[in-house]
Amino acid sequence: MSSPVLPLINQLFSENYPSVQVDIQFVGSDKLINELHNFELDVGITYMEDQALNKMNTVTLYEEQLSVMVPKSMLSTRKKSITWKEVAELPLCLLSPYMKERQIMDEAFSLVGCDPSPKLECNSIFQLAFHVMQGTLATIVPSGFSRANDAFPGTREIHLTNPVISKPVGLVWEPVNPPLPMAQAFADISYRFM
C-alpha cells in the first residue's frame, strides 16, 4: 500500500522521537500480520477489513478511494470522473493479482461484469506510474496519489465511479501488555493525527 499519510505520521513521530530511526517496509497483508505476531514489526498500516485484524489493536486513519491515472493525452481534460466499465476498456497496467490492492480492483471490475486483461502487471505502484508517464497505459491508484507525490509529470487522475470504492486504512499492532513502546508511540501519534 502506498499510504499518503505515512510521511505525515513519520514526521510527527520523528519530531517527538528524534533519536529513533524509522524503517518503512512494503509487505503484503499476510506477511504484515505474520511479522506483527512474531514481533518482527512494531506497527503496520493496512486496509482494516481483513478478518485477521479482529484480534489486533487498530486505529482507522482515513478512507481510501480509487482513481485512474492516465497520460494527460489519453482522455479529454473535461472528463472529471470515469466508470469502472470505461476503465476496463483502457490499456491498463495493474498491480500484481496477489496484492490486496489489486484484489480490491478486481472485485470492483467484477461488480460491473468486467474482467480486463492488463498489458503489464507489477508489484510496485511507482513502476506503474512511470509506465503511465510514457503515454500509452493507464493504472489505478489511491485518489490523490499523483498529487501527493507530484512526481509524475504528464499524467492526471480521474475519480472512479459506478461503484465508488472506499476502504478504511489504519494503523495495526499487537495487543500485548505492557504495550510495545514503539507501537504505543505510533498509536498515540495516530490518535492525535485523527
C-alpha positions in Angstrom: 0.0 0.0 0.0 1.2 3.5 -0.8 -0.2 5.5 2.1 -0.3 9.2 1.7 -0.5 9.7 5.5 2.8 7.8 6.1 5.1 10.9 5.6 2.9 13.0 8.0 2.9 10.3 10.7 6.6 9.7 10.2 7.2 13.5 10.5 5.2 13.7 13.7 6.9 10.6 15.1 10.4 12.0 14.3 9.6 15.3 15.9 8.6 13.5 19.1 11.4 10.9 19.0 14.3 12.4 17.0 16.8 9.8 18.0 14.7 6.9 16.7 15.4 5.7 13.1 12.2 4.5 11.3 12.4 1.6 8.8 9.5 1.6 6.4 8.8 -1.7 4.5 6.2 -2.5 2.0 4.9 -6.1 2.5 1.7 -7.9 1.7 -1.2 -8.1 4.2 -0.5 -11.7 5.2 3.2 -11.1 5.7 2.4 -7.9 7.7 0.2 -9.7 10.1 2.6 -12.6 10.5 5.5 -10.2 11.2 3.5 -8.3 13.7 2.5 -11.6 15.5 6.2 -12.6 15.6 7.3 -9.1 16.8 9.4 -8.6 13.7 7.5 -5.3 13.1 6.2 -2.9 15.7 3.3 -1.4 13.7 1.7 -1.6 10.2 -0.6 0.4 8.0 -3.1 -1.6 6.1 -6.7 -2.0 4.9 -8.9 -2.5 8.0 -11.3 -5.1 6.5 -9.1 -8.1 7.0 -10.6 -10.6 9.5 -7.1 -11.4 10.9 -7.1 -7.9 12.4 -10.0 -8.6 14.7 -7.6 -9.7 17.5 -5.2 -6.8 17.0 -5.2 -3.2 18.2 -6.3 -0.8 15.4 -6.8 2.9 14.7 -8.6 3.9 11.5 -6.7 6.8 9.8 -8.7 7.5 6.7 -10.9 6.2 3.9 -9.1 5.4 0.7 -10.9 5.9 -2.7 -9.5 5.0 -6.1 -8.8 6.9 -9.2 -7.5 6.0 -12.7 -4.1 7.6 -13.5 -3.8 8.3 -17.2 -1.4 10.2 -19.5 -2.9 13.7 -20.0 -3.3 13.0 -23.7 -5.3 9.8 -23.2 -8.7 11.2 -22.3 -10.5 14.6 -22.6 -9.4 17.0 -19.9 -13.1 17.7 -19.4 -13.6 14.2 -18.0 -13.7 14.5 -14.2 -15.0 11.0 -13.4 -14.9 7.6 -15.1 -16.7 4.3 -14.6 -15.1 1.0 -13.9 -16.6 -0.3 -17.2 -14.9 2.5 -19.1 -11.6 1.9 -17.3 -11.8 -1.8 -18.3 -11.6 -0.7 -21.9 -8.4 1.2 -21.5 -4.9 -0.2 -22.0 -4.0 -1.0 -18.4 -1.0 -1.7 -16.2 -2.1 -3.0 -12.8 -0.7 -4.3 -9.5 0.0 -8.0 -9.3 -3.0 -10.2 -8.6 -1.7 -11.5 -5.3 -1.7 -7.9 -3.8 -4.7 -6.8 -1.7 -5.0 -3.5 -3.6 -5.4 -5.5 -6.9 -7.9 -7.8 -5.3 -10.0 -4.7 -4.4 -9.8 -3.6 -8.0 -10.7 -7.0 -9.3 -13.8 -7.0 -7.0 -14.9 -3.6 -8.4 -14.4 -4.8 -12.0 -16.4 -8.0 -11.2 -19.3 -5.9 -9.7 -19.7 -4.3 -13.2 -19.2 -7.5 -15.1 -15.7 -6.8 -16.4 -12.5 -8.8 -16.4 -9.8 -6.6 -18.0 -6.6 -8.1 -19.3 -3.8 -5.7 -18.2 -0.9 -5.3 -20.6 1.5 -5.2 -17.7 1.4 -6.4 -14.0 3.8 -5.2 -11.4 4.1 -5.2 -7.6 5.3 -1.5 -7.5 2.7 1.3 -7.8 5.6 3.6 -8.6 6.7 1.5 -11.6 3.1 1.5 -12.8 3.0 5.3 -12.6 6.3 5.6 -14.5 4.7 3.4 -17.3 1.7 5.8 -17.4 4.2 8.7 -17.9 5.3 7.0 -21.1 1.9 7.8 -22.6 0.2 4.5 -23.6 -1.0 2.9 -20.4 -3.3 3.8 -17.5 -3.3 2.4 -14.0 -5.4 2.6 -10.8 -4.1 4.4 -7.8 -5.4 5.7 -4.5 -7.0 9.1 -5.0 -4.5 11.8 -4.5 -1.5 9.6 -5.2 -0.1 11.7 -8.0 -0.8 15.0 -6.3 0.8 13.7 -3.1 4.0 12.7 -4.8 3.9 15.4 -7.6 6.5 13.2 -9.4 4.6 12.1 -12.4 4.5 14.9 -15.0 2.3 14.4 -18.0 -0.3 12.4 -16.0 -3.6 13.1 -14.2 -6.0 11.3 -12.0 -9.7 10.8 -12.8 -12.1 9.8 -10.0 -13.5 6.2 -10.4 -17.3 5.9 -10.0 -20.1 3.3 -10.5 -19.2 2.0 -8.0 -17.2 4.4 -5.8 -14.8 2.1 -3.8 -14.0 3.4 -0.3 -11.9 1.3 2.1 -10.8 2.1 5.6 -7.0 2.2 6.1 -5.4 2.2 9.6 -2.6 1.5 12.0 -2.4 -2.0 13.4 -0.2 -3.5 16.2 -0.1 -6.5 18.6 -2.3 -6.2 21.7 0.3 -7.0 24.4 0.5 -5.9 28.0 2.5 -3.8 28.7 2.3 -2.3 25.2 5.4 -2.3 23.0 7.0 1.2 23.4 7.3 1.9 19.6 3.7 0.6 18.9 2.3 2.8 21.7 4.2 5.8 20.5 2.9 5.4 16.9 -0.6 4.8 18.3 -0.5 8.0 20.4 0.6 10.0 17.4 -2.2 8.4 15.3 -4.8 9.3 17.8 -3.6 12.9 17.7 -3.5 12.8 13.9 -7.2 11.9 13.8 
